[in-house]
GROMACS .gro file of C-alpha atoms in nm:
model
  367
    1MET     CA    1  -2.719   2.836  -0.689
    2SER     CA    2  -2.418   2.612  -0.757
    3VAL     CA    3  -2.316   2.323  -0.529
    4VAL     CA    4  -2.006   2.514  -0.410
    5GLU     CA    5  -2.221   2.817  -0.317
    6ARG     CA    6  -2.469   2.597  -0.129
    7ILE     CA    7  -2.178   2.436   0.061
    8LYS     CA    8  -2.045   2.783   0.152
    9GLU     CA    9  -2.392   2.889   0.272
   10ILE     CA   10  -2.428   2.583   0.501
   11GLU     CA   11  -2.073   2.627   0.636
   12ASN     CA   12  -2.155   2.992   0.721
   13GLU     CA   13  -2.478   2.889   0.894
   14MET     CA   14  -2.289   2.624   1.098
   15ALA     CA   15  -2.033   2.887   1.202
   16ARG     CA   16  -2.318   3.116   1.318
   17THR     CA   17  -2.506   2.844   1.511
   18GLN     CA   18  -2.420   2.805   1.879
   19LYS     CA   19  -2.386   2.440   1.973
   20ASN     CA   20  -2.608   2.338   2.264
   21LYS     CA   21  -2.886   2.090   2.343
   22ALA     CA   22  -3.151   2.302   2.173
   23THR     CA   23  -2.958   2.331   1.843
   24SER     CA   24  -2.809   1.978   1.830
   25TYR     CA   25  -3.084   1.849   1.594
   26HIS     CA   26  -3.033   2.147   1.360
   27VAL     CA   27  -2.650   2.106   1.361
   28GLY     CA   28  -2.687   1.735   1.283
   29GLN     CA   29  -2.911   1.816   0.984
   30LEU     CA   30  -2.668   2.080   0.854
   31LYS     CA   31  -2.371   1.840   0.875
   32ALA     CA   32  -2.564   1.570   0.687
   33LYS     CA   33  -2.672   1.823   0.417
   34LEU     CA   34  -2.309   1.932   0.383
   35ALA     CA   35  -2.189   1.570   0.340
   36LYS     CA   36  -2.453   1.509   0.069
   37LEU     CA   37  -2.350   1.822  -0.124
   38LYS     CA   38  -1.982   1.725  -0.099
   39ARG     CA   39  -2.072   1.384  -0.242
   40GLU     CA   40  -2.221   1.564  -0.545
   41LEU     CA   41  -1.882   1.732  -0.596
   42LEU     CA   42  -1.708   1.393  -0.572
   43THR     CA   43  -1.932   1.231  -0.834
   44PRO     CA   44  -2.022   1.502  -1.086
   45THR     CA   45  -2.323   1.427  -1.304
   46GLY     CA   46  -2.336   1.475  -1.679
   47GLY     CA   47  -2.101   1.372  -1.956
   48GLY     CA   48  -1.875   1.674  -1.989
   49GLY     CA   49  -1.581   1.793  -1.785
   50GLY     CA   50  -1.574   1.501  -1.540
   51GLY     CA   51  -1.311   1.299  -1.727
   52GLY     CA   52  -0.967   1.223  -1.598
   53GLY     CA   53  -0.789   1.461  -1.833
   54VAL     CA   54  -0.447   1.417  -1.990
   55GLY     CA   55  -0.215   1.169  -1.821
   56PHE     CA   56  -0.420   1.120  -1.508
   57ASP     CA   57  -0.514   0.755  -1.522
   58VAL     CA   58  -0.200   0.556  -1.449
   59ALA     CA   59  -0.189   0.175  -1.470
   60LYS     CA   60  -0.111   0.017  -1.134
   61THR     CA   61   0.220  -0.170  -1.110
   62GLY     CA   62   0.407  -0.321  -0.816
   63VAL     CA   63   0.269  -0.429  -0.479
   64ALA     CA   64   0.177  -0.082  -0.353
   65ARG     CA   65   0.125   0.271  -0.479
   66VAL     CA   66   0.261   0.584  -0.309
   67GLY     CA   67   0.129   0.926  -0.414
   68PHE     CA   68   0.318   1.253  -0.366
   69VAL     CA   69   0.074   1.532  -0.282
   70GLY     CA   70   0.172   1.891  -0.210
   71PHE     CA   71   0.163   2.251  -0.321
   72PRO     CA   72   0.355   2.345  -0.637
   73SER     CA   73   0.733   2.376  -0.600
   74VAL     CA   74   0.790   2.201  -0.268
   75GLY     CA   75   1.034   1.956  -0.427
   76LYS     CA   76   0.808   1.660  -0.513
   77SER     CA   77   0.963   1.611  -0.857
   78THR     CA   78   1.320   1.638  -0.725
   79LEU     CA   79   1.242   1.385  -0.450
   80MET     CA   80   1.087   1.146  -0.700
   81SER     CA   81   1.374   1.163  -0.950
   82LYS     CA   82   1.627   1.100  -0.669
   83LEU     CA   83   1.427   0.803  -0.535
   84THR     CA   84   1.331   0.637  -0.863
   85GLY     CA   85   1.555   0.776  -1.134
   86THR     CA   86   1.239   0.883  -1.323
   87HIS     CA   87   1.259   1.231  -1.471
   88SER     CA   88   0.970   1.458  -1.379
   89GLU     CA   89   0.989   1.819  -1.505
   90VAL     CA   90   1.174   2.014  -1.233
   91GLY     CA   91   1.167   2.391  -1.202
   92ALA     CA   92   1.216   2.656  -0.935
   93TYR     CA   93   0.879   2.811  -1.021
   94GLU     CA   94   0.526   2.696  -0.939
   95PHE     CA   95   0.322   2.448  -1.148
   96THR     CA   96   0.597   2.261  -1.334
   97THR     CA   97   0.436   1.914  -1.324
   98LEU     CA   98   0.105   1.916  -1.514
   99THR     CA   99   0.028   1.543  -1.537
  100THR     CA  100   0.075   1.239  -1.315
  101VAL     CA  101   0.430   1.107  -1.352
  102PRO     CA  102   0.476   0.741  -1.247
  103GLY     CA  103   0.801   0.580  -1.135
  104VAL     CA  104   0.902   0.258  -0.958
  105ILE     CA  105   1.123   0.215  -0.655
  106GLN     CA  106   1.278  -0.120  -0.549
  107HIS     CA  107   1.294  -0.149  -0.171
  108LYS     CA  108   1.361  -0.469   0.029
  109GLY     CA  109   1.281  -0.676  -0.280
  110ALA     CA  110   0.942  -0.504  -0.331
  111LYS     CA  111   0.841  -0.306  -0.638
  112ILE     CA  112   0.659   0.007  -0.521
  113GLN     CA  113   0.497   0.248  -0.765
  114ILE     CA  114   0.556   0.617  -0.694
  115LEU     CA  115   0.326   0.883  -0.842
  116ASP     CA  116   0.430   1.247  -0.866
  117LEU     CA  117   0.094   1.425  -0.873
  118PRO     CA  118   0.060   1.781  -1.003
  119GLY     CA  119   0.072   2.054  -0.735
  120ILE     CA  120  -0.247   2.104  -0.537
  121ILE     CA  121  -0.390   2.452  -0.504
  122GLU     CA  122  -0.630   2.567  -0.236
  123GLY     CA  123  -0.989   2.496  -0.338
  124ALA     CA  124  -0.897   2.172  -0.523
  125LYS     CA  125  -1.196   1.990  -0.374
  126ASP     CA  126  -1.425   2.256  -0.522
  127GLY     CA  127  -1.291   2.181  -0.871
  128LYS     CA  128  -1.028   2.457  -0.889
  129GLY     CA  129  -0.715   2.396  -1.097
  130ARG     CA  130  -0.671   2.027  -1.168
  131GLY     CA  131  -0.726   1.951  -0.803
  132ARG     CA  132  -1.022   1.720  -0.852
  133GLN     CA  133  -0.829   1.484  -1.083
  134VAL     CA  134  -0.520   1.500  -0.857
  135ILE     CA  135  -0.717   1.399  -0.550
  136ALA     CA  136  -0.909   1.131  -0.744
  137VAL     CA  137  -0.572   0.964  -0.822
  138ALA     CA  138  -0.465   1.012  -0.458
  139ARG     CA  139  -0.770   0.803  -0.353
  140THR     CA  140  -0.621   0.497  -0.530
  141CYS     CA  141  -0.289   0.512  -0.337
  142SER     CA  142  -0.183   0.274  -0.059
  143LEU     CA  143   0.013   0.554   0.110
  144ILE     CA  144   0.029   0.932   0.065
  145PHE     CA  145   0.340   1.147   0.105
  146ILE     CA  146   0.231   1.504   0.182
  147VAL     CA  147   0.542   1.693   0.074
  148LEU     CA  148   0.580   2.027   0.256
  149ASP     CA  149   0.833   2.308   0.233
  150VAL     CA  150   0.992   2.330   0.578
  151LEU     CA  151   1.015   2.710   0.544
  152LYS     CA  152   0.649   2.761   0.472
  153PRO     CA  153   0.440   2.732   0.789
  154MET     CA  154   0.231   2.431   0.888
  155THR     CA  155  -0.076   2.609   0.750
  156ASP     CA  156   0.009   2.435   0.418
  157LYS     CA  157  -0.031   2.102   0.598
  158ARG     CA  158  -0.376   2.200   0.729
  159ILE     CA  159  -0.494   2.323   0.387
  160ILE     CA  160  -0.391   1.998   0.211
  161GLU     CA  161  -0.552   1.787   0.486
  162LYS     CA  162  -0.874   1.986   0.444
  163GLU     CA  163  -0.869   1.938   0.065
  164LEU     CA  164  -0.817   1.560   0.100
  165GLU     CA  165  -1.082   1.536   0.374
  166GLY     CA  166  -1.326   1.712   0.139
  167PHE     CA  167  -1.269   1.429  -0.107
  168GLY     CA  168  -1.351   1.157   0.142
  169ILE     CA  169  -0.986   1.069   0.219
  170ARG     CA  170  -0.918   1.012   0.589
  171LEU     CA  171  -0.548   1.031   0.676
  172ASN     CA  172  -0.391   0.808   0.944
  173LYS     CA  173  -0.734   0.709   1.075
  174GLU     CA  174  -0.912   0.378   1.122
  175PRO     CA  175  -1.272   0.332   0.997
  176PRO     CA  176  -1.515   0.427   1.281
  177ALA     CA  177  -1.637   0.137   1.497
  178ILE     CA  178  -2.003   0.197   1.413
  179ILE     CA  179  -2.234  -0.079   1.291
  180PHE     CA  180  -2.514   0.063   1.077
  181LYS     CA  181  -2.792  -0.152   0.930
  182LYS     CA  182  -3.106  -0.036   0.750
  183LYS     CA  183  -3.423  -0.239   0.810
  184GLU     CA  184  -3.780  -0.255   0.680
  185LYS     CA  185  -3.963  -0.143   0.999
  186GLY     CA  186  -3.916  -0.086   1.369
  187GLY     CA  187  -3.790   0.274   1.372
  188ILE     CA  188  -3.445   0.387   1.485
  189ASN     CA  189  -3.274   0.162   1.741
  190MET     CA  190  -2.954   0.315   1.883
  191THR     CA  191  -2.716   0.125   2.115
  192ASN     CA  192  -2.369   0.203   2.249
  193THR     CA  193  -2.113  -0.005   2.438
  194VAL     CA  194  -1.920   0.305   2.555
  195PRO     CA  195  -2.047   0.644   2.683
  196LEU     CA  196  -2.103   0.889   2.393
  197THR     CA  197  -1.961   1.233   2.478
  198LYS     CA  198  -1.938   1.383   2.126
  199LEU     CA  199  -2.294   1.335   2.000
  200THR     CA  200  -2.652   1.311   2.121
  201GLN     CA  201  -2.947   1.093   2.019
  202GLU     CA  202  -3.109   1.406   1.873
  203GLU     CA  203  -2.813   1.460   1.638
  204VAL     CA  204  -2.820   1.095   1.527
  205LYS     CA  205  -3.193   1.123   1.450
  206ALA     CA  206  -3.136   1.451   1.262
  207VAL     CA  207  -2.865   1.297   1.042
  208LEU     CA  208  -3.072   0.987   0.967
  209SER     CA  209  -3.383   1.194   0.888
  210GLU     CA  210  -3.177   1.410   0.646
  211TYR     CA  211  -3.077   1.086   0.467
  212ARG     CA  212  -3.447   0.979   0.476
  213ILE     CA  213  -3.361   0.677   0.692
  214HIS     CA  214  -3.648   0.605   0.933
  215ASN     CA  215  -3.578   0.239   1.019
  216ALA     CA  216  -3.225   0.135   1.116
  217ASP     CA  217  -3.007  -0.022   1.385
  218VAL     CA  218  -2.708   0.194   1.485
  219SER     CA  219  -2.453   0.048   1.725
  220PHE     CA  220  -2.160   0.258   1.854
  221LYS     CA  221  -1.855   0.056   1.966
  222GLU     CA  222  -1.645   0.367   2.042
  223ASP     CA  223  -1.696   0.730   2.144
  224SER     CA  224  -1.775   0.858   1.793
  225SER     CA  225  -1.856   1.203   1.660
  226ILE     CA  226  -2.137   1.305   1.425
  227ASP     CA  227  -1.881   1.321   1.140
  228ASP     CA  228  -1.788   0.956   1.202
  229LEU     CA  229  -2.156   0.857   1.172
  230ILE     CA  230  -2.190   1.052   0.844
  231ASP     CA  231  -1.874   0.879   0.710
  232VAL     CA  232  -2.030   0.538   0.784
  233ILE     CA  233  -2.364   0.629   0.621
  234GLU     CA  234  -2.195   0.775   0.312
  235GLY     CA  235  -1.983   0.461   0.281
  236ASN     CA  236  -1.742   0.612   0.025
  237ARG     CA  237  -1.463   0.717   0.259
  238ILE     CA  238  -1.110   0.588   0.207
  239TYR     CA  239  -0.868   0.542   0.497
  240ILE     CA  240  -0.508   0.594   0.384
  241PRO     CA  241  -0.188   0.612   0.592
  242CYS     CA  242   0.015   0.929   0.538
  243ILE     CA  243   0.369   1.057   0.596
  244TYR     CA  244   0.445   1.430   0.614
  245VAL     CA  245   0.769   1.476   0.420
  246LEU     CA  246   0.927   1.805   0.527
  247ASN     CA  247   1.167   1.901   0.251
  248LYS     CA  248   1.454   2.156   0.231
  249ILE     CA  249   1.594   2.098   0.584
  250ASP     CA  250   1.929   2.229   0.457
  251GLN     CA  251   1.782   2.578   0.506
  252ILE     CA  252   1.701   2.549   0.880
  253SER     CA  253   1.894   2.524   1.208
  254ILE     CA  254   1.945   2.214   1.427
  255GLU     CA  255   1.709   2.362   1.692
  256GLU     CA  256   1.432   2.400   1.433
  257LEU     CA  257   1.495   2.044   1.317
  258ASP     CA  258   1.442   1.917   1.674
  259LEU     CA  259   1.103   2.090   1.679
  260ILE     CA  260   1.005   1.934   1.345
  261TYR     CA  261   1.074   1.584   1.481
  262LYS     CA  262   0.792   1.642   1.732
  263ILE     CA  263   0.530   1.649   1.453
  264PRO     CA  264   0.357   1.306   1.441
  265ASN     CA  265   0.416   1.099   1.123
  266ALA     CA  266   0.669   1.353   0.991
  267VAL     CA  267   1.005   1.279   0.828
  268PRO     CA  268   1.239   1.574   0.759
  269ILE     CA  269   1.453   1.536   0.444
  270CYS     CA  270   1.650   1.731   0.187
  271ALA     CA  271   1.571   1.601  -0.162
  272ASN     CA  272   1.852   1.798  -0.326
  273HIS     CA  273   2.128   1.652  -0.105
  274GLU     CA  274   1.950   1.315  -0.049
  275TRP     CA  275   1.955   1.365   0.328
  276ASN     CA  276   1.758   1.126   0.552
  277PHE     CA  277   1.626   0.908   0.266
  278ASP     CA  278   1.695   0.595   0.478
  279GLU     CA  279   1.447   0.703   0.745
  280LEU     CA  280   1.192   0.803   0.480
  281LEU     CA  281   1.208   0.461   0.310
  282GLU     CA  282   1.195   0.277   0.645
  283THR     CA  283   0.887   0.476   0.756
  284MET     CA  284   0.728   0.411   0.415
  285TRP     CA  285   0.785   0.036   0.457
  286GLU     CA  286   0.628   0.038   0.806
  287LYS     CA  287   0.321   0.234   0.690
  288LEU     CA  288   0.266   0.011   0.384
  289ASN     CA  289   0.255  -0.292   0.613
  290LEU     CA  290   0.415  -0.528   0.361
  291VAL     CA  291   0.547  -0.879   0.427
  292ARG     CA  292   0.827  -1.059   0.240
  293ILE     CA  293   0.793  -1.435   0.198
  294TYR     CA  294   1.084  -1.645   0.070
  295THR     CA  295   1.023  -1.958  -0.139
  296LYS     CA  296   1.208  -2.283  -0.074
  297PRO     CA  297   1.209  -2.554  -0.343
  298LYS     CA  298   1.233  -2.910  -0.201
  299GLY     CA  299   1.590  -3.014  -0.121
  300ARG     CA  300   1.733  -2.667  -0.200
  301LEU     CA  301   1.817  -2.351  -0.006
  302PRO     CA  302   1.557  -2.071   0.021
  303ASP     CA  303   1.565  -1.799  -0.247
  304TYR     CA  304   1.646  -1.486  -0.046
  305ASP     CA  305   1.704  -1.269  -0.356
  306GLN     CA  306   1.347  -1.255  -0.487
  307PRO     CA  307   1.087  -1.255  -0.209
  308VAL     CA  308   0.715  -1.275  -0.277
  309VAL     CA  309   0.584  -0.945  -0.136
  310MET     CA  310   0.225  -0.918  -0.010
  311THR     CA  311   0.023  -0.688   0.215
  312SER     CA  312  -0.017  -0.808   0.573
  313GLN     CA  313  -0.400  -0.797   0.534
  314ARG     CA  314  -0.374  -1.065   0.267
  315ALA     CA  315  -0.090  -1.289   0.379
  316SER     CA  316  -0.235  -1.639   0.406
  317ILE     CA  317  -0.079  -1.944   0.236
  318GLU     CA  318  -0.373  -1.926  -0.010
  319ASP     CA  319  -0.286  -1.563  -0.100
  320PHE     CA  320   0.080  -1.662  -0.131
  321CYS     CA  321  -0.004  -1.940  -0.381
  322ASP     CA  322  -0.235  -1.704  -0.574
  323THR     CA  323   0.041  -1.444  -0.601
  324ILE     CA  324   0.281  -1.696  -0.757
  325HIS     CA  325   0.033  -1.871  -0.989
  326LYS     CA  326  -0.341  -1.940  -0.979
  327ALA     CA  327  -0.290  -2.309  -1.072
  328ILE     CA  328  -0.086  -2.393  -0.759
  329LEU     CA  329  -0.395  -2.409  -0.533
  330GLU     CA  330  -0.551  -2.685  -0.746
  331GLN     CA  331  -0.254  -2.915  -0.670
  332PHE     CA  332  -0.196  -2.787  -0.314
  333LYS     CA  333  -0.157  -3.055  -0.045
  334CYS     CA  334   0.012  -2.868   0.242
  335ALA     CA  335   0.298  -2.626   0.313
  336TYR     CA  336   0.602  -2.625   0.541
  337VAL     CA  337   0.682  -2.291   0.706
  338TRP     CA  338   0.997  -2.166   0.882
  339GLY     CA  339   0.980  -1.830   1.064
  340SER     CA  340   0.798  -1.621   1.323
  341SER     CA  341   0.443  -1.726   1.226
  342VAL     CA  342   0.497  -2.087   1.345
  343LYS     CA  343   0.578  -2.244   1.684
  344HIS     CA  344   0.840  -2.488   1.556
  345ASN     CA  345   1.054  -2.496   1.241
  346PRO     CA  346   0.946  -2.628   1.001
  347GLN     CA  347   0.575  -2.657   1.073
  348LYS     CA  348   0.321  -2.826   0.847
  349VAL     CA  349   0.030  -2.586   0.775
  350GLY     CA  350  -0.286  -2.559   0.564
  351LYS     CA  351  -0.384  -2.282   0.323
  352GLU     CA  352  -0.557  -2.074   0.597
  353HIS     CA  353  -0.227  -2.019   0.786
  354ILE     CA  354  -0.131  -1.648   0.811
  355LEU     CA  355   0.232  -1.572   0.725
  356GLN     CA  356   0.458  -1.305   0.876
  357ASP     CA  357   0.745  -1.096   0.739
  358GLU     CA  358   1.049  -1.299   0.626
  359ASP     CA  359   0.887  -1.643   0.663
  360VAL     CA  360   1.020  -1.923   0.441
  361VAL     CA  361   0.760  -2.142   0.266
  362GLN     CA  362   0.783  -2.477   0.090
  363ILE     CA  363   0.470  -2.586  -0.098
  364VAL     CA  364   0.390  -2.960  -0.117
  365LYS     CA  365   0.175  -3.064  -0.417
  366LYS     CA  366  -0.063  -3.359  -0.444
  367VAL     CA  367   0.094  -3.662  -0.605
   0.00000   0.00000   0.00000
């Protein structure tokens, strides 16, 4: 029996099983089995057929990478060519783009790589079409645009989310606050700082026994589900922010547009007429969480034309120096900072200081 068939069998059994106290151990085991089988799909064994295929591995450029994911013919290629000026094969029929097409967009002084990925078809996570390679590239993105046709119902959105979830991509979610540590002996020790309403101790034991883990400390810092625990044990999940880009709004009424605005993380646009691109780019900037830092040579005005762009997770003075040139840190004495990250302007700081968007920095070298 193939992996896909075994997955189907377990999913059917889970659908048949009533969830109550008596079956919680069994359900926990089934969910863990399912996660292990899905991991086999993610990392196929053997030499053949698992390669990236034509044009799938794209060299990373710029400070961030945005991937366009969606069903064929929702307007991904049109949107990309309007945003970046890069030509991706455009057609009014399905499956026009067959390889990953990269482009670069300049926004607020930052170079952002845009990838037009081939259209996803249902069953991509099970290896249908070129779905597996498409989603493998999507895993390397800093942000995902799920491009949807506003006329086709939101079922498309659910199908794509399910395909990405199957590949270990978690959209608009934070990693679960669960601390999991294996140990040599002492059995299973489970603690929680908040009441657990979504899972029982039996389910936790069932999952751990399915992974052959008999000695571990598990600490829950939030009300987590069994799926969150499996994500932590698997350890190969990727948490990526996502924007739902609802294209072709020129074909709907104002009332329908008001309804669309109620969908969380959604931006309605019309790629053909370039409608609402400003909001799309602004939302993209917010989700990417980038910071612009301006350099100021001694005795001169700051250079506002070419900021140094970094992610807010890595925005210390040390990261800033590294981004410009590795050799700067060797001669680093201190830095003067103007902006929102300091209490008074300028302020003398060390290399551990964390910078904020639009700060101005002057580096002082050792004499």
